[in-house]
Short mmCIF file of C-alpha atoms in Angstrom, two decimals:
data_model
loop_
_atom_site.label_atom_id
_atom_site.label_comp_id
_atom_site.label_asym_id
_atom_site.label_seq_id
_atom_site.Cartn_x
_atom_site.Cartn_y
_atom_site.Cartn_z
CA UNK A 1 78.88 99.18 54.85
CA UNK A 2 76.15 101.56 53.67
CA UNK A 3 75.70 105.03 55.15
CA UNK A 4 72.43 103.89 56.76
CA UNK A 5 74.15 100.88 58.33
CA UNK A 6 76.95 103.10 59.64
CA UNK A 7 74.40 105.51 61.07
CA UNK A 8 72.61 102.71 62.92
CA UNK A 9 75.94 101.22 64.07
CA UNK A 10 76.94 104.52 65.67
CA UNK A 11 73.51 104.97 67.23
CA UNK A 12 73.63 101.50 68.72
CA UNK A 13 77.07 102.20 70.22
CA UNK A 14 75.69 105.26 71.99
CA UNK A 15 77.19 107.67 69.46
CA UNK A 16 74.17 109.91 69.06
CA UNK A 17 73.71 113.64 69.12
CA UNK A 18 70.32 115.23 69.67
CA UNK A 19 68.84 116.54 66.43
CA UNK A 20 71.24 114.62 64.18
CA UNK A 21 68.73 111.95 63.16
CA UNK A 22 67.78 113.71 59.90
CA UNK A 23 71.29 114.64 58.81
CA UNK A 24 72.70 113.30 55.58
CA UNK A 25 76.26 113.63 54.31
CA UNK A 26 76.57 116.88 52.37
CA UNK A 27 74.11 118.83 54.53
CA UNK A 28 75.13 122.29 55.67
CA UNK A 29 75.04 122.91 59.42
CA UNK A 30 74.39 126.38 60.84
CA UNK A 31 75.54 126.95 64.43
CA UNK A 32 74.29 130.04 66.26
CA UNK A 33 77.11 131.76 68.16
CA UNK A 34 75.57 134.97 69.41
CA UNK A 35 76.16 137.72 66.86
CA UNK A 36 77.29 135.38 64.08
CA UNK A 37 76.68 131.91 62.74
CA UNK A 38 79.35 129.27 62.26
CA UNK A 39 78.91 126.97 59.25
CA UNK A 40 80.05 123.40 58.73
CA UNK A 41 79.54 120.57 56.23
CA UNK A 42 78.15 117.32 57.62
CA UNK A 43 80.15 114.38 56.25
CA UNK A 44 78.47 111.50 58.07
CA UNK A 45 79.16 109.42 61.18
CA UNK A 46 78.43 112.48 63.34
CA UNK A 47 81.43 114.38 61.90
CA UNK A 48 81.62 117.79 60.22
CA UNK A 49 84.25 119.62 58.24
CA UNK A 50 84.53 123.33 59.02
CA UNK A 51 86.86 126.27 58.58
CA UNK A 52 88.16 127.96 61.71
CA UNK A 53 90.21 131.13 62.17
CA UNK A 54 93.21 131.74 64.32
CA UNK A 55 94.74 128.32 64.69
CA UNK A 56 98.24 129.76 65.10
CA UNK A 57 97.36 133.36 65.91
CA UNK A 58 97.12 135.10 69.26
CA UNK A 59 94.16 137.45 69.42
CA UNK A 60 92.80 135.91 66.23
CA UNK A 61 89.21 137.02 66.71
CA UNK A 62 90.01 140.72 66.82
CA UNK A 63 92.66 140.34 64.12
CA UNK A 64 90.15 138.55 61.87
CA UNK A 65 87.84 141.54 62.08
CA UNK A 66 90.63 143.83 60.86
CA UNK A 67 91.95 141.63 58.03
CA UNK A 68 93.04 138.10 57.44
CA UNK A 69 94.56 135.61 59.87
CA UNK A 70 95.72 132.03 59.63
CA UNK A 71 92.93 129.51 59.54
CA UNK A 72 92.52 125.79 59.08
CA UNK A 73 89.96 123.40 57.67
CA UNK A 74 89.21 120.76 60.30
CA UNK A 75 87.26 117.55 60.67
CA UNK A 76 85.66 117.33 64.11
CA UNK A 77 82.79 115.60 65.85
CA UNK A 78 79.54 117.50 65.38
CA UNK A 79 78.98 117.58 69.14
CA UNK A 80 82.43 119.10 69.77
CA UNK A 81 81.83 121.88 67.20
CA UNK A 82 78.29 122.66 68.34
CA UNK A 83 79.14 122.38 72.04
CA UNK A 84 76.21 123.98 73.89
CA UNK A 85 75.15 126.32 71.05
CA UNK A 86 71.90 126.03 69.13
CA UNK A 87 72.25 124.58 65.64
CA UNK A 88 70.26 123.31 62.71
CA UNK A 89 70.59 121.58 59.40
CA UNK A 90 70.32 124.43 56.91
CA UNK A 91 70.38 123.70 53.22
CA UNK A 92 67.71 126.33 52.65
CA UNK A 93 69.23 129.68 53.64
CA UNK A 94 70.99 129.77 50.31
CA UNK A 95 67.96 128.83 48.19
CA UNK A 96 68.27 132.10 46.31
CA UNK A 97 71.64 130.78 45.21
CA UNK A 98 70.07 127.40 44.38
CA UNK A 99 68.05 129.18 41.70
CA UNK A 100 71.21 130.67 40.16
CA UNK A 101 73.76 128.00 41.01
CA UNK A 102 73.19 124.26 40.95
CA UNK A 103 74.27 122.57 44.18
CA UNK A 104 76.76 119.75 43.80
CA UNK A 105 75.68 116.22 44.65
CA UNK A 106 75.97 115.32 48.32
CA UNK A 107 78.89 113.00 47.49
CA UNK A 108 80.71 115.83 45.69
CA UNK A 109 80.07 118.20 48.61
CA UNK A 110 81.60 115.71 51.06
CA UNK A 111 84.53 114.94 48.75
CA UNK A 112 85.32 118.66 48.37
CA UNK A 113 85.08 119.28 52.13
CA UNK A 114 87.33 116.32 52.95
CA UNK A 115 89.88 117.38 50.33
CA UNK A 116 90.44 120.58 52.31
CA UNK A 117 90.94 119.01 55.77
CA UNK A 118 94.23 119.99 57.35
CA UNK A 119 94.93 122.75 54.87
CA UNK A 120 96.04 126.12 56.19
CA UNK A 121 94.07 128.91 54.54
CA UNK A 122 93.90 132.64 55.25
CA UNK A 123 90.68 133.53 57.08
CA UNK A 124 88.96 136.82 56.34
CA UNK A 125 85.57 137.80 57.73
CA UNK A 126 84.60 139.49 54.48
CA UNK A 127 86.31 137.34 51.85
CA UNK A 128 86.83 133.80 53.15
CA UNK A 129 85.05 132.69 56.32
CA UNK A 130 83.36 129.48 57.44
CA UNK A 131 80.20 130.25 55.44
CA UNK A 132 82.27 130.94 52.31
CA UNK A 133 83.93 127.55 52.88
CA UNK A 134 80.63 125.67 53.31
CA UNK A 135 79.00 127.28 50.27
CA UNK A 136 82.11 126.70 48.16
CA UNK A 137 81.78 123.00 48.98
CA UNK A 138 78.07 123.09 48.06
CA UNK A 139 78.16 125.28 44.92
CA UNK A 140 81.78 125.53 43.85
CA UNK A 141 81.48 129.24 44.59
CA UNK A 142 82.17 130.99 47.90
CA UNK A 143 79.16 132.96 49.17
CA UNK A 144 78.25 134.50 52.52
CA UNK A 145 74.79 135.82 53.33
CA UNK A 146 76.14 137.13 56.66
CA UNK A 147 78.68 139.31 54.87
CA UNK A 148 76.13 140.41 52.30
CA UNK A 149 73.63 141.37 55.03
CA UNK A 150 76.32 143.23 57.00
CA UNK A 151 77.34 145.14 53.88
CA UNK A 152 73.71 146.10 53.30
CA UNK A 153 73.30 147.32 56.89
CA UNK A 154 76.56 149.27 56.81
CA UNK A 155 75.73 150.71 53.38
CA UNK A 156 72.25 151.77 54.53
CA UNK A 157 73.64 153.36 57.67
CA UNK A 158 76.28 155.23 55.69
CA UNK A 159 73.73 156.38 53.14
CA UNK A 160 71.38 157.49 55.94
CA UNK A 161 74.17 159.50 57.57
CA UNK A 162 75.09 161.02 54.24
CA UNK A 163 71.47 161.96 53.55
CA UNK A 164 71.03 163.56 56.98
CA UNK A 165 74.25 165.56 56.55
CA UNK A 166 73.34 166.61 53.02
CA UNK A 167 69.91 167.90 53.86
CA UNK A 168 70.62 169.42 57.26
CA UNK A 169 72.98 172.11 55.99
#
């Protein structure tokens, strides 16, 4: 059965999710969770593959901010991952990378994502998070704009503090 036929089969069985009409396997999904975004790879049939922290860790969120914790790559229904959060298909945030790195084909993106399902991997906010996972599936290289932007903000703040201290003496 073709992907289009599967899509229509699921729609006709009531398996729809608002906003999912334009999704294609291999698309990156950005989910807005307050101060951060969660990233997933759409694999078709209203499922995503995503990397989550703290599967076997108590207090995983705070531990993840301090270092690395256990994590797992999971395949879940898009609706279950998004829950009530806002989300969008987002293959464009990383367009600066598209100019430097060629995205894999959609089939290769899905194959890579599915090959990781069920694997336990160390989660680190700065080195290997859900965005790193999604971009590694897309490009073969782990990238995170969130981490890069946070490093820029922290670096600017530190430089500003240093400058104020240096010139106020």
